[in-house]
Amino acid sequence: MTPTRLITRAIRRPRSIIPPLRRPVLLRLGGQRSNTTDSRERPTATATPTDSRKKERDNRFAKLTPEDVAHFRSICSVLSAESDEIEAFNTDWMRKYRGQARLVLKPKSTADVSEILKYCNSRSLAVVPQGGNTGLVGGSVPVYDEIVISMNAINSIRSFDPVSGILICDAGVVLETADNYLADQGHIFPLDLGAKGSCHIGGNVATNAGGLRLLRYGSLHGTVLGVEAVLPDGTILDDLSTLRKNNTGYDLKQLFIGSEGTIGIITAVSIICPSRPSAQNVAFFAVNTFEKVQEAFIRAKRELGEILSAFELMDDTSQRCVAQVTGKKRPLEGEETKFYVLVETSGSNKEHDDEKLEKYLMASMEDETIADGVLAQDETQARNLWSWREGIPEVCGHWGGVYKYDVSIPLKELYSLVEDVKARLIEHGLLGEDKPVVDVLGFGHIGDGNLHLNVPVRSYDRCVEEALEPFIYEWIEKRSGSISAEHGLGVAKREYVQYSRGETALGVMRSLKNHFDPVRPASPIPTQHHIAHALAERNHEPIQIHQNINPEF
Amino acid sequence: MTPTRLITRAIRRPRSIIPPLRRPVLLRLGGQRSNTTDSRERPTATATPTDSRKKERDNRFAKLTPEDVAHFRSICSVLSAESDEIEAFNTDWMRKYRGQARLVLKPKSTADVSEILKYCNSRSLAVVPQGGNTGLVGGSVPVYDEIVISMNAINSIRSFDPVSGILICDAGVVLETADNYLADQGHIFPLDLGAKGSCHIGGNVATNAGGLRLLRYGSLHGTVLGVEAVLPDGTILDDLSTLRKNNTGYDLKQLFIGSEGTIGIITAVSIICPSRPSAQNVAFFAVNTFEKVQEAFIRAKRELGEILSAFELMDDTSQRCVAQVTGKKRPLEGEETKFYVLVETSGSNKEHDDEKLEKYLMASMEDETIADGVLAQDETQARNLWSWREGIPEVCGHWGGVYKYDVSIPLKELYSLVEDVKARLIEHGLLGEDKPVVDVLGFGHIGDGNLHLNVPVRSYDRCVEEALEPFIYEWIEKRSGSISAEHGLGVAKREYVQYSRGETALGVMRSLKNHFDPVRPASPIPTQHHIAHALAERNHEPIQIHQNINPEF
């Protein structure tokens, strides 16, 4: 980056160089890439969430026999119950969900996955596909004794065409590996998220990960061109097109994007990758009201338009938490405002981008849309500004535990949820210095209408849970929002899907699941455990398994 | 636009102001919008295509009775066989397909459509939904005596949120009407095509229209946020989300995008609309080889990156045809080259865009990637340059008829199809001054890997057809291309879908169609005529109806 640049009096330099908390890669062109797993320490939870929804194992599923294990050994390498390594496959990253799988399968090819599923289907053995296991809703770990199908060993980059920018890779390729590979070719993976050092591309697609730059590169439904998947009965569906346009019948791959592994296991993905932007800028500014945040967003879309790659909101509470836990000085001096915004631009011409961003900030200061702001002068400063956004999830666990909600709400009312939840917890006498709840805070991707509501607590408490749920879900339902913006349903949200999808839609989903994986109540032969459980237990919600989740929460 | 600008010696001004042929709207900010229907005169075909694939009516469908008509009159306004107006609903825009519908229904609401389909389903009456009827593959007109369900009267813009840019509108809203409405709000519809003055948004979504700026705004699978659709049994599926992120189960709307009306009729759409770019530039340049076209494309992606909105290819034959038919002088003087490229940029800062595009052209001239080029100096010149691309489809019909193929091919081999087809027609003695075939030409959207192969003929001829098909389909199959990039299958391509989709994919499609619209061979109760016909006649291909098609062919 340019070492110096024109900064107006109004827009000041960052006060200090803040050490990065969790920012994996900000300016990746030619820079060293850190692995997010390094900094993704597990939360030091001293409290355990209550699990009032524990259910019995569905005994329509067969129990694993020595003959089954012997058969699987003839297909691929396995980890059995005796192995110490099996623990890591039984627990999610948050240590919130734990299964009792006694077998982990490590197929090396699509054909292996096909053989495995075919056999499991015939034996009514329950399975759970697992990618990078970075999910947050308990979708990538077993809940009972399901067989884990790990995608770790199916991890080749199959091809890349530098003219069209189309990459074909196996499901088990780690997102960062793919992005590093693309960087060498002057391209960028059109998805970026905090877990990129661990999460798999197959899992990203299976869970329709959103991440940090959806605003710029759009959703995976638009960028994924094809998938190869193995259906529950072992059939290999080759829909691995490398064509941007192909209107020859139903776009089947779309069904697998976001279906969380419930109708098949994705084994390969074809995706269109844009040219890597050569310039990246970051600004951080203070805003007094949520109305002004919206005004700043409208102006950013208009004036930064094609180079706008992130527009992130952080409330003051979240910033105070980061400052308190990390002991760092905040980027902006002076009076605290209620909101802070991080704007990132990515473009092909540094000078043009600088000019656009400076003009944007000046105009916003002049008409008082924003109260104060800083512009990063180099990559270190940019990373530091990002750390005030990306550090939030980690510091929220500081006091013992945290309740997390990843929701979509029409923009106008997006922040009201934080205020209403806070008021409710105060009203219930649950928030305060000697109370279970530390505070209520909100942050997220304004550009996507995606709010992360976090409630840090000193201990997990049934009273807090009862105050939060179903209140939050009902609140969201009233505004036609989504109870899961980007994390998916997993086991955490399976009971609440009806707050976000209508009866007809749920009926169609259920019928599609039965169609792909015919679980008959009389004599079910399911391969995907959670689904069958859910279908047996309740009527509303057929989606429970996924491979991997975006932890940008 | 700026009246003057720095043009280097190497990049010359356009030689003449060429009257626009078919360009509807190039610079739409504040400009007057022309209606493409005005200039979309029907081709003056003196020859009639042979239809060797005519099939018998499927008599599992009931025949319309006076009681049926009376019932429909109780639901909505109707056009009966006596009306002169019915002819327009029985014929497609190309006058290539003609049905014998004796009834056109004009529902005014989603509830009306629901009532209609429910009744048709119970009576086994065949129907065909019809949008703007601008399709090119015979998907929007009846083939036998199907009832036409016209979406013309369901045409309100329901809402627009200027903060998020999300538009909700009825299926029958004309694309240009929506775009004009959005222009007033500083936004743009993320789809643009030649038929915008007639085609419906519902039809665009039902056929997954690609159009001119897919390169910039991506596919409808990424921009459409929700659909409301009526299923074959009359059930209303409300999946009209306005959320950019909503990972709560299967993304059902995706199934309807591009399914050509075969599993339901789309009645409303929710879509995210970007800010309208304030600056637009057009350059037109000559390139000697297809390798250099690819080099120019790679550089355009890298250097124009975020502002690149079109990269269109025209071969020399196509340009000679336009010159010959229109009598206009070509934009570039001097030696003719084999290829011509039109590049368009759209951005938020005119000066920046000018600088980027000029730099791009200079560098391309210097290293001889391009042979010669011009930059439009104002909107008129920009329109004129576009006319050399957009005029091609119209002039191709000049000699009597034209065979048209809309295909996707991996970029490296994209143009070889034109060369191979031409060689084959010459070899078969079919091309020449006293032969049926005038010439073979290619043009299209390089950025999308989408080639339009046109074969202008003096008369339609069985020998030409036999030389072209299945040769072209087999050629495409060998390269894993698509036999229908953006036009869909309709009735024209239904017999060839197996060239682009595998057996397993076709099996899944067929099963999904049966699932949504259970046509049992023993006692079928279909609502969508073509499908049932196809299912009865052959095994491969379940997709036949659509509402509307992009005519950018």
Short mmCIF file of C-alpha atoms in Angstrom, two decimals, chain A residues 244-245 247, chain B residues 134 175 189-195 199-214 218-221 223-224 256-260 271 406 445 448 450 485-488 546 548-552:
data_model
loop_
_atom_site.label_atom_id
_atom_site.label_comp_id
_atom_site.label_asym_id
_atom_site.label_seq_id
_atom_site.Cartn_x
_atom_site.Cartn_y
_atom_site.Cartn_z
CA ARG A 244 -21.84 -19.74 -16.71
CA LYS A 245 -25.00 -20.20 -18.74
CA ASN A 247 -30.52 -23.43 -19.37
CA THR B 134 -40.79 -13.10 -26.46
CA LEU B 175 -38.82 -5.58 -17.49
CA PHE B 189 -32.63 -3.95 -12.61
CA PRO B 190 -29.79 -6.51 -12.57
CA LEU B 191 -30.84 -7.95 -15.94
CA ASP B 192 -31.01 -6.30 -19.33
CA LEU B 193 -31.95 -7.76 -22.69
CA GLY B 194 -33.21 -6.71 -26.08
CA ALA B 195 -36.81 -7.68 -25.41
CA CYS B 199 -40.77 -9.46 -21.72
CA HIS B 200 -42.11 -10.05 -18.22
CA ILE B 201 -40.05 -10.36 -15.08
CA GLY B 202 -41.87 -13.58 -14.24
CA GLY B 203 -40.84 -14.99 -17.60
CA ASN B 204 -37.28 -13.77 -17.16
CA VAL B 205 -37.05 -15.64 -13.88
CA ALA B 206 -38.91 -18.71 -15.13
CA THR B 207 -36.43 -19.01 -17.99
CA ASN B 208 -33.36 -17.81 -16.06
CA ALA B 209 -32.69 -15.11 -18.64
CA GLY B 210 -29.03 -14.17 -18.96
CA GLY B 211 -28.85 -11.12 -21.17
CA LEU B 212 -26.31 -8.41 -21.69
CA ARG B 213 -24.89 -7.72 -18.27
CA LEU B 214 -24.66 -11.09 -16.57
CA GLY B 218 -24.40 -12.16 -12.12
CA SER B 219 -27.15 -14.67 -12.72
CA LEU B 220 -30.73 -14.50 -11.45
CA HIS B 221 -29.88 -17.42 -9.17
CA THR B 223 -29.97 -11.81 -7.44
CA VAL B 224 -33.49 -13.20 -7.03
CA PHE B 256 -38.35 -22.33 -10.13
CA ILE B 257 -35.60 -20.20 -11.66
CA GLY B 258 -35.08 -21.68 -15.10
CA SER B 259 -37.67 -24.43 -14.78
CA GLU B 260 -39.70 -22.84 -17.60
CA ILE B 271 -34.92 -9.22 -6.32
CA ASP B 406 -27.56 -20.41 -28.51
CA HIS B 445 -21.12 -12.87 -24.75
CA ASP B 448 -20.23 -15.77 -20.21
CA ASN B 450 -22.01 -17.92 -24.61
CA ALA B 485 -27.11 -21.29 -22.85
CA GLU B 486 -29.87 -18.80 -22.13
CA HIS B 487 -32.90 -19.53 -24.31
CA GLY B 488 -34.06 -22.64 -22.49
CA HIS B 546 -41.70 -21.66 -20.04
CA ASN B 548 -40.77 -16.13 -21.80
CA ILE B 549 -37.29 -16.08 -23.25
CA ASN B 550 -34.42 -13.71 -23.69
CA PRO B 551 -34.10 -12.92 -27.38
CA GLU B 552 -30.45 -11.79 -27.22
#
